[in-house]
CSV table of C-alpha atoms and ligand atoms in Angstrom, one decimal:
chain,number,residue,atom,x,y,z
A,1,UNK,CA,37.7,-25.5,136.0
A,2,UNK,CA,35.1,-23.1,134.6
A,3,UNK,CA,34.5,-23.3,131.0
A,4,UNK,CA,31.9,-22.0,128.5
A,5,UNK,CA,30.6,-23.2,125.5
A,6,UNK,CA,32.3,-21.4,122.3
A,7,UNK,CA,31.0,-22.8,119.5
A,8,UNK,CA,28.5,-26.0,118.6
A,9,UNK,CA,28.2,-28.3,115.4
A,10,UNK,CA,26.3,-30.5,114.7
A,11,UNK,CA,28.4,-33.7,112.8
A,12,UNK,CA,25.8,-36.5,111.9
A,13,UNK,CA,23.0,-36.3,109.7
A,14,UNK,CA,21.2,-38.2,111.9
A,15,UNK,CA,21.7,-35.4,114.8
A,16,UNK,CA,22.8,-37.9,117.0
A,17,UNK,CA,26.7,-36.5,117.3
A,18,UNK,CA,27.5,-33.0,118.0
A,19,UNK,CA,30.7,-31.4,118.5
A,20,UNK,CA,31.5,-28.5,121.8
A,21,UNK,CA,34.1,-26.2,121.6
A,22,UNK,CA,34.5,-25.4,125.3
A,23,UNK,CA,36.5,-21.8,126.0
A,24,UNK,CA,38.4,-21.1,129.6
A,25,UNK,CA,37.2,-18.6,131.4
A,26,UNK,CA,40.3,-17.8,133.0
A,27,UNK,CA,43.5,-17.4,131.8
A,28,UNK,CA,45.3,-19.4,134.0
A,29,UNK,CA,43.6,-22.3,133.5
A,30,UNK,CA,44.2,-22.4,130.2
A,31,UNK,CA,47.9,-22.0,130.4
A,32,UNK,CA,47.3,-24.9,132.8
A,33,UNK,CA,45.6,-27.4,130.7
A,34,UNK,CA,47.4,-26.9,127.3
A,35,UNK,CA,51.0,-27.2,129.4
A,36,UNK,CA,49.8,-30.4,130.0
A,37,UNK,CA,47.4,-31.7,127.5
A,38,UNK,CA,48.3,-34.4,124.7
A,39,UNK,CA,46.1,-36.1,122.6
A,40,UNK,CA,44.2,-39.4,123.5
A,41,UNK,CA,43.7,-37.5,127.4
A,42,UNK,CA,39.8,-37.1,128.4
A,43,UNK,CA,38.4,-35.0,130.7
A,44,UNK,CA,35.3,-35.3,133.0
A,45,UNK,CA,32.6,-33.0,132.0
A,46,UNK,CA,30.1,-30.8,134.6
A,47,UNK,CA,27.0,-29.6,134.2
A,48,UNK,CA,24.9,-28.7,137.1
A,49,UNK,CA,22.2,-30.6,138.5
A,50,UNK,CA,22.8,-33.1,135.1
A,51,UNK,CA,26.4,-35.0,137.3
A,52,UNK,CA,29.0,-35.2,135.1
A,53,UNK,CA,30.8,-37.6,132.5
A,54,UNK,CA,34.3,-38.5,130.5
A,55,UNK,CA,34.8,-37.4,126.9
A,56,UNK,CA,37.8,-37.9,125.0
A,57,UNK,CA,39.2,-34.3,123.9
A,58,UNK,CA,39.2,-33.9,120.0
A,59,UNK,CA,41.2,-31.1,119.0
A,60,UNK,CA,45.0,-30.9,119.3
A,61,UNK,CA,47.1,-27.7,121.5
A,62,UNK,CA,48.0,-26.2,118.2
A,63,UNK,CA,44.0,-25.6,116.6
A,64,UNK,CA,43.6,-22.6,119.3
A,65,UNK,CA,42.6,-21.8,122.3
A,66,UNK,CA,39.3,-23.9,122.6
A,67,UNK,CA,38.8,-27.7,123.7
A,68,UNK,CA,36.9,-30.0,121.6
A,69,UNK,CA,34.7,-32.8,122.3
A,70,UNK,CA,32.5,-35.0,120.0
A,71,UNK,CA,29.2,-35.9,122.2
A,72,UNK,CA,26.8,-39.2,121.1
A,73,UNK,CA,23.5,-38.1,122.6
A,74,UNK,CA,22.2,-41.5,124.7
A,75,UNK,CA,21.6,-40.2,128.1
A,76,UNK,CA,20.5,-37.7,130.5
A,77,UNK,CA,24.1,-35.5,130.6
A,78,UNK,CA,24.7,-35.9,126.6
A,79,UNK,CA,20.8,-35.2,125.7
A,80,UNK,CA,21.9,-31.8,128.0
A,81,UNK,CA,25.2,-31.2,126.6
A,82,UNK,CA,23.4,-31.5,123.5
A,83,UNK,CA,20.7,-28.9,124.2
A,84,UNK,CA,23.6,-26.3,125.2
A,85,UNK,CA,24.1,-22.8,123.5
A,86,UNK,CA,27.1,-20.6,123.1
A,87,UNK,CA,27.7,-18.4,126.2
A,88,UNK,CA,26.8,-21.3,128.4
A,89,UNK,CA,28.8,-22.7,131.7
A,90,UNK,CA,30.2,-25.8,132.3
A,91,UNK,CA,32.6,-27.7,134.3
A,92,UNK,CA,35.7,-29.3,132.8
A,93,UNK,CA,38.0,-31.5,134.9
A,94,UNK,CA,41.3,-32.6,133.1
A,95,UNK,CA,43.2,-33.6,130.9
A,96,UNK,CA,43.2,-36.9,132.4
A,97,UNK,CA,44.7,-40.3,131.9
A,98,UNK,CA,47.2,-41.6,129.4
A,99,UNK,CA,47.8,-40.0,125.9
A,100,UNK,CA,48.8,-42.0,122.3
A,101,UNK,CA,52.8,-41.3,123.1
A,102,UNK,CA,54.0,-40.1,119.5
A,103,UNK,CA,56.3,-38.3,120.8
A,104,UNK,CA,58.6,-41.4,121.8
A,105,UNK,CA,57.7,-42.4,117.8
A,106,UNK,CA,59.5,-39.4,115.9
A,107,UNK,CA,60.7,-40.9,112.7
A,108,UNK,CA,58.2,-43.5,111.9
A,109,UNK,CA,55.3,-44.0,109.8
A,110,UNK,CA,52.2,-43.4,112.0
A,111,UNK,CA,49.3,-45.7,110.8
A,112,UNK,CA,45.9,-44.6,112.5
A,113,UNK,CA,43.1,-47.1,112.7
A,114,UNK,CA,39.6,-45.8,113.8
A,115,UNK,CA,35.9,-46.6,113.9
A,116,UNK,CA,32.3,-44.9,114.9
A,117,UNK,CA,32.3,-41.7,117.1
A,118,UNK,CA,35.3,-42.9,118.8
A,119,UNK,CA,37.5,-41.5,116.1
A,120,UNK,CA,37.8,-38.5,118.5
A,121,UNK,CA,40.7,-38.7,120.2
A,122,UNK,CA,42.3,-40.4,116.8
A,123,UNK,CA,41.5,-37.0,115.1
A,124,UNK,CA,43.1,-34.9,118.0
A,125,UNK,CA,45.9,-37.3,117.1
A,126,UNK,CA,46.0,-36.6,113.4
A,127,UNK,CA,45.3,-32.9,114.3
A,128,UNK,CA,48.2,-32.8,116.0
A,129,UNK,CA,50.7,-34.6,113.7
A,130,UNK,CA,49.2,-32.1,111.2
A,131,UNK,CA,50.7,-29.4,113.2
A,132,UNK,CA,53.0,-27.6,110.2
A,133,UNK,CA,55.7,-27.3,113.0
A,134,UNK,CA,55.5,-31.1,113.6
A,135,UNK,CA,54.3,-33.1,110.5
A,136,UNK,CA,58.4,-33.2,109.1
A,137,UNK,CA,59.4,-35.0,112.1
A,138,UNK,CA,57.1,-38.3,111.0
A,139,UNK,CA,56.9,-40.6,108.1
A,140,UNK,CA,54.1,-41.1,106.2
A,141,UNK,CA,50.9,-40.8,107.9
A,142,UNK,CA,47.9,-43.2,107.2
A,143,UNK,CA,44.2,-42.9,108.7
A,144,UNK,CA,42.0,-45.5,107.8
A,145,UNK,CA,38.6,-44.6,109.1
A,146,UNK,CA,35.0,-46.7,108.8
A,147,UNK,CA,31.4,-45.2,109.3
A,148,UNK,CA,28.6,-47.8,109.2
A,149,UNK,CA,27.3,-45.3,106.4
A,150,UNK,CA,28.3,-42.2,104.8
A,151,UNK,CA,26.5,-39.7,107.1
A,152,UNK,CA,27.6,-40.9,110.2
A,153,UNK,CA,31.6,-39.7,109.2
A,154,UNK,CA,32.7,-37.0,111.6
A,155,UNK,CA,34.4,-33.7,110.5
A,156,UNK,CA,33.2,-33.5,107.0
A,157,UNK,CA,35.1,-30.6,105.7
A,158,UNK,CA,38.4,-31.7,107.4
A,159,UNK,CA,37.7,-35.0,105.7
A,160,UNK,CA,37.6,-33.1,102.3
A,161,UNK,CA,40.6,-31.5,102.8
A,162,UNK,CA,43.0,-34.5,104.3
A,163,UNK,CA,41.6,-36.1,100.9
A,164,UNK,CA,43.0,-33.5,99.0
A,165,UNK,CA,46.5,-33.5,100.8
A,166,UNK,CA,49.7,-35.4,99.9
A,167,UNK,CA,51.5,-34.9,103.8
A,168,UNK,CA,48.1,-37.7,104.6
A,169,UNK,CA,46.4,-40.3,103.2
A,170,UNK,CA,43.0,-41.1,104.3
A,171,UNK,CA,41.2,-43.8,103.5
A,172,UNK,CA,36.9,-43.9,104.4
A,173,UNK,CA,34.9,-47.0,104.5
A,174,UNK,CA,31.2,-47.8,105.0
A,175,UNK,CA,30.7,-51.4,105.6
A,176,UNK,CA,28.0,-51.6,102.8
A,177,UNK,CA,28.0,-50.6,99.2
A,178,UNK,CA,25.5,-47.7,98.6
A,179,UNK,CA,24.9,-45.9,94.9
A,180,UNK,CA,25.8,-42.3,97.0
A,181,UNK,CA,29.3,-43.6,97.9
A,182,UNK,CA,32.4,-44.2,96.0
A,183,UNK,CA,34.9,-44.3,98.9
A,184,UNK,CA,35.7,-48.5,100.1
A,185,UNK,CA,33.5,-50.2,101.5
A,186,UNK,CA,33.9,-53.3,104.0
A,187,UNK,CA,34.7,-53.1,107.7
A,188,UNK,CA,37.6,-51.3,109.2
A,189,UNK,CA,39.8,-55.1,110.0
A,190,UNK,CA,39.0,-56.1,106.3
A,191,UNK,CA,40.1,-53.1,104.7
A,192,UNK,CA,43.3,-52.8,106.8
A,193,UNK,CA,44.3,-56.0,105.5
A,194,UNK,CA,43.1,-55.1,102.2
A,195,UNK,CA,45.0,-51.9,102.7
A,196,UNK,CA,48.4,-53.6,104.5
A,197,UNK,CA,50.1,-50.8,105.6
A,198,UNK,CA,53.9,-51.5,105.8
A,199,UNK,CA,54.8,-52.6,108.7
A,200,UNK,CA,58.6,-52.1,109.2
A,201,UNK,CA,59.5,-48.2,110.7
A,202,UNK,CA,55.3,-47.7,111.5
A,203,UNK,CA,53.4,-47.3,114.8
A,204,UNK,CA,49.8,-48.2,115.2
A,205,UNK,CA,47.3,-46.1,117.0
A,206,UNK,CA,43.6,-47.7,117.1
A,207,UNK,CA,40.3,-46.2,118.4
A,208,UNK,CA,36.8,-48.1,118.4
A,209,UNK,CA,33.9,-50.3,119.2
A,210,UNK,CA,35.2,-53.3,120.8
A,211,UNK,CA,34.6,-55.4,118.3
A,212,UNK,CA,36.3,-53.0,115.5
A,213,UNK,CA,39.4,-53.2,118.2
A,214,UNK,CA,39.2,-57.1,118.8
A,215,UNK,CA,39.1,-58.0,114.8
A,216,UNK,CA,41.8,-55.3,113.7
A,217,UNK,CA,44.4,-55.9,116.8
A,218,UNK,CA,44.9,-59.6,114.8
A,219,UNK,CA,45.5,-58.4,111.2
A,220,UNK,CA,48.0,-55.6,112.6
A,221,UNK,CA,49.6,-58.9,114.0
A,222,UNK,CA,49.5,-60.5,110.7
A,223,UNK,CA,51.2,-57.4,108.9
A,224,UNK,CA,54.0,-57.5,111.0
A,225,UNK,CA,53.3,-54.8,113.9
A,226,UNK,CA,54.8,-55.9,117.5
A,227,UNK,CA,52.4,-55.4,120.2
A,228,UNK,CA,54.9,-52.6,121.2
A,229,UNK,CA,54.1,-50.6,118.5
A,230,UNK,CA,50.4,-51.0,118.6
A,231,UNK,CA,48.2,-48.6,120.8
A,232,UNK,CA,44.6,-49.0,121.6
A,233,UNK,CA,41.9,-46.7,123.3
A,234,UNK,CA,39.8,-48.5,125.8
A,235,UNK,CA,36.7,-47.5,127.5
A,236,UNK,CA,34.6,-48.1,130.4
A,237,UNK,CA,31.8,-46.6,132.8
A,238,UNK,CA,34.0,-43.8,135.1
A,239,UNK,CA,33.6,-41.7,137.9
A,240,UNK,CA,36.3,-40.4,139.7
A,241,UNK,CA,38.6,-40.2,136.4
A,242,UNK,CA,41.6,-40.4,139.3
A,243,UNK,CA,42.4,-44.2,140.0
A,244,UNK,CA,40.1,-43.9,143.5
A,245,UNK,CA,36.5,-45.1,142.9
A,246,UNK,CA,37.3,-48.5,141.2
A,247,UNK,CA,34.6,-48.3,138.9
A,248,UNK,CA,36.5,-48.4,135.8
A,249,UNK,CA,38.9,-51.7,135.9
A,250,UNK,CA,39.7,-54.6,133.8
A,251,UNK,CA,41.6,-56.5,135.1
A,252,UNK,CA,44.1,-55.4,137.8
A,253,UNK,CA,44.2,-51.8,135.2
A,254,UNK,CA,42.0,-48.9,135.7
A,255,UNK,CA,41.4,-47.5,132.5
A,256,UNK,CA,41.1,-43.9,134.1
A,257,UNK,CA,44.6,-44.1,134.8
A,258,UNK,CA,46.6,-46.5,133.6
A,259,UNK,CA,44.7,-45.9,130.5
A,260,UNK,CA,42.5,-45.1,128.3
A,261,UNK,CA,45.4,-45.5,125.8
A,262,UNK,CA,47.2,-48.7,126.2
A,263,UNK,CA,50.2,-50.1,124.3
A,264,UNK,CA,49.5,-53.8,123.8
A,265,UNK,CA,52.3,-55.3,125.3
A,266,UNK,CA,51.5,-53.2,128.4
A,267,UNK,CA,47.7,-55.1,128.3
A,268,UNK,CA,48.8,-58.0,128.0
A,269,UNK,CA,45.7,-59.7,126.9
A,270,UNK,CA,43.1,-58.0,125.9
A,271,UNK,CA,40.2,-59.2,128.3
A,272,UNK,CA,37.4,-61.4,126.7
A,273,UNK,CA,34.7,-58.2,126.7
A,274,UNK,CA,37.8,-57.1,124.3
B,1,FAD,C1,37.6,-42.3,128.6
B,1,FAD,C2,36.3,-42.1,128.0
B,1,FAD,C3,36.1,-41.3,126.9
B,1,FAD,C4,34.9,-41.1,126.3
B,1,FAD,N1,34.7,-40.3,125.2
B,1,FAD,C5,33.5,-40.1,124.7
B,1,FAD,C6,33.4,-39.2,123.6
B,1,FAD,O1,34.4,-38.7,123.0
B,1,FAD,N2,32.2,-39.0,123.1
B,1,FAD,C7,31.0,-39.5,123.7
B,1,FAD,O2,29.9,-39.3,123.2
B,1,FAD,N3,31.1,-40.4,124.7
B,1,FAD,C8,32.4,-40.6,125.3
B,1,FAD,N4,32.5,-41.5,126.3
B,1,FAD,C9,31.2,-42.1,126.9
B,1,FAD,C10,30.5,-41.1,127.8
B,1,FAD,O3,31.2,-40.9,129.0
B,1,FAD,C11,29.1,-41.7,128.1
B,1,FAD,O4,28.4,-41.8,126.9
B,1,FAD,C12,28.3,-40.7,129.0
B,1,FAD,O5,28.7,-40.9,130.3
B,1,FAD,C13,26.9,-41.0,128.9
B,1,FAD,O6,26.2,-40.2,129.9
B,1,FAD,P1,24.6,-40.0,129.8
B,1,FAD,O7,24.1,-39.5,131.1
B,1,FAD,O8,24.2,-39.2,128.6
B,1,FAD,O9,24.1,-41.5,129.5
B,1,FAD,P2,23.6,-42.5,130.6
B,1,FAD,O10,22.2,-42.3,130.9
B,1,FAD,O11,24.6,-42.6,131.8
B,1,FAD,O12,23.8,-43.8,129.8
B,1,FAD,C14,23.0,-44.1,128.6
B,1,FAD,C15,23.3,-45.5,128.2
B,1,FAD,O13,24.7,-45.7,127.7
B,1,FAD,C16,25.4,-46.6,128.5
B,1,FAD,N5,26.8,-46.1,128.7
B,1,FAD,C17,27.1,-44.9,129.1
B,1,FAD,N6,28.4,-44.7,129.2
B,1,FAD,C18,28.9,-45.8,128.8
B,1,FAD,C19,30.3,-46.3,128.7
B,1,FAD,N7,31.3,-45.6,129.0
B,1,FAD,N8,30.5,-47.6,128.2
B,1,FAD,C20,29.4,-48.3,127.9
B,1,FAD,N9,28.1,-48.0,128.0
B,1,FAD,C21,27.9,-46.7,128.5
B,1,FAD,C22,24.6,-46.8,129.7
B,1,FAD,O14,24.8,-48.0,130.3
B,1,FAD,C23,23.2,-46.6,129.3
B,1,FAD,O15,22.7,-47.8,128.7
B,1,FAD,C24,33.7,-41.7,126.9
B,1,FAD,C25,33.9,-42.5,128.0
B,1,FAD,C26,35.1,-42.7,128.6
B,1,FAD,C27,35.2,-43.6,129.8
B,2,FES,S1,36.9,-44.0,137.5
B,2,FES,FE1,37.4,-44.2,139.6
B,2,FES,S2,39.0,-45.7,139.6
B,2,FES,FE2,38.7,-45.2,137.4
C-alpha cells in the first residue's frame, strides 16, 4: 500500500538507528491495516529502484494513526530509508506474520526481555499493554532492556517516563560499568537472573541478538517459566514475507509465517545458529 513518511528521529547517538513514522495515504488502507495489526507483525518495506526489506513495526494501534519502524543503517535500502524526508513515498506491505499473543495472557504478569535495536517490536508490545484501556487487564508488567552502552538505548524520552511510572517497571543495563551511568550493568541473561522475575502467573516475551536469546531462554528455564509461556522473536534473510520463496526457514518453519514470534514449545529446539 502507499505510504508516506510522517515524521523521522533520529534514536542513537551514534546515528546508526533512526526511527519512520510512515502515514496511509488512503483511508482505507488504514482501516485495513490497524483491523488487523498486533504487535510483534512486520511488514515488507518499498522503495523504488532501492527493492524492498522486513522491519518489525514499533508502535502499537492505540499511539495514532501512523506506523513505526526502528531502521539500523547497514545496507543499500536502510542507508535510503535513512536519507528519507517527510512528504516522501514509500511502499508498505503488511502486517505480516505471527504477533506476541497477549491477548490469550489476560491476567498474568507479562515479563518482557529485550536487547540491541531489536527491542522494536518488544516496545510496540509494551506500547500496547500501556494502552489506558488495556493495562487493568494484566499483572505486573516488567521490561528488562540491555544496550551495549548508554547511547545506543532506543526511545529516550519514553524510557524517562516508564522510569517514572508505577503501572511498569523498567529495568536498563549496559554490559560495562561507565562513570556516566548509574542504571545495572551486566548482560541482559545475567541480570534476569539477578533480577528473577516471579515465575508463577507470568508470561515471557523475548526479542534479541541470538546470542542474547540463546543465554536468557535457559535462565527463564531456571526461574520456573514453561516453554509455553515463553515467546521469542526470530529473524532471518526474507523475501516474499508470504511462506512462498523459501528463503527464510529453519528448520521445516518459515519464519515469515509461522513466525517471527514463536512460543517455545511450538520450536521445539531452538536450532544451533540459535
Ligand atoms: C522479521 C524481520 C524483522 C526485522 N526488523 C528489523 C527492524 O525492526 N529494524 C531493522 O533495522 N532491521 C530489521 N530487520 C532486518 C532488515 O530486514 C535488514 O537489515 C535489511 O533487509 C537490510 O537491508 P539493506 O539493503 O540495508 O542491507 P543489505 O545490503 O541487504 O545487507 C547488509 C548486511 O546485513 C546483513 N543482513 C541483512 N539482513 C539481515 C538479516 N535479516 N539477518 C542477518 N543479516 C542480515 C547482510 O548479509 C549484509 O551483510 C528485520 C528482518 C526481519 C526478517
Ligand atoms: S520469505 Fe519467502 S518463504 Fe519466508
Amino acid at each position: 500500500m502507499p505510504m508516506y513518511i510522517a515524521r523521522t528521529a533520529v534514536e542513537t547517538e551514534d546515528h546508526s538507528l533512526r526511527s519512520v513514522e510512515l502515514a496511509f495515504q488512503h483511508d482505507s488502507d488504514r482501516e485495513r491495516f490497524f483491523s488487523g495489526y498486533r504487535p510483534g507483525q512486520f511488514c515488507q518495506l518499498s522503495i523504488f529502484g532501492k527493492g524492498e526489506a522486513s522491519f518489525g513495526v514499533a508502535s502499537a494501534a492505540w499511539e495514532g494513526s501512523f506506523v513505526r519502524f526502528t531502521i539500523n543503517k547497514i545496507g543499500v535500502f536502510t542507508k535510503a530509508i535513512h536519507g528519507m524526508q517527510p512528504g516522501d513515498p514509500i511502499g508498505m506491505r503488511g502486517a505480516l506474520g505471527t504477533w506476541y499473543p497477549v491477548e490469550e495472557w489476560k491476567g498474568a504478569d507479562i515479563v518482557v526481555i529485550g536487547g540491541g535495536y531489536a527491542f522494536t517490536t518488544l516496545y510496540a508490545l509494551t506500547k500496547h499493554l500501556l494502552d489506558p484501556k488495556l493495562r487493568q487487564e494484566y499483572g505486573d508488567l516488567t521490561v528488562i532492556y540491555g544496550a551495549r552502552e548508554p547511547g545506543l538505548f532506543l526511545y529516550k524520552p519514553e524510557m524517562k517516563m516508564w522510569s517514572r511510572r508505577d503501572d511498569v517497571t523498567l529495568f536498563q543495563t549496559i554490559d560495562t560499568p561507565r562513570e556516566d551511568w548509574d542504571g545495572l550493568t551486566g548482560y541482559v541473561p545475567t541480570v534476569t537472573k539477578e533480577l528473577a522475575p516471579r515465575a508463577d502467573n507470568a508470561v515471557a516475551f523475548v526479542c534479541g541478538p541470538p546470542v542474547m536469546i540463546k543465554f536468557t531462554l535457559p535462565v527463564l528455564n531456571e526461574l520456573g517459566f514453561p516453554p509455553d509461556r515463553i515467546y521469542t522473536s526470530l529473524e532471518r534473510r526474507m523475501k516474499c514475507g508470504i511462506g512462498k520463496c523459501g528463503r527464510c526457514n529453519i528448520g521445516p518453519k518459515y519464519v515469515c509465517k509461522d513466525g517471527p514470534v514463536f512460543s517455545l514449545a511450538a520450536l521445539g529446539e531452538l536450532p544451533a545458529e540459535f
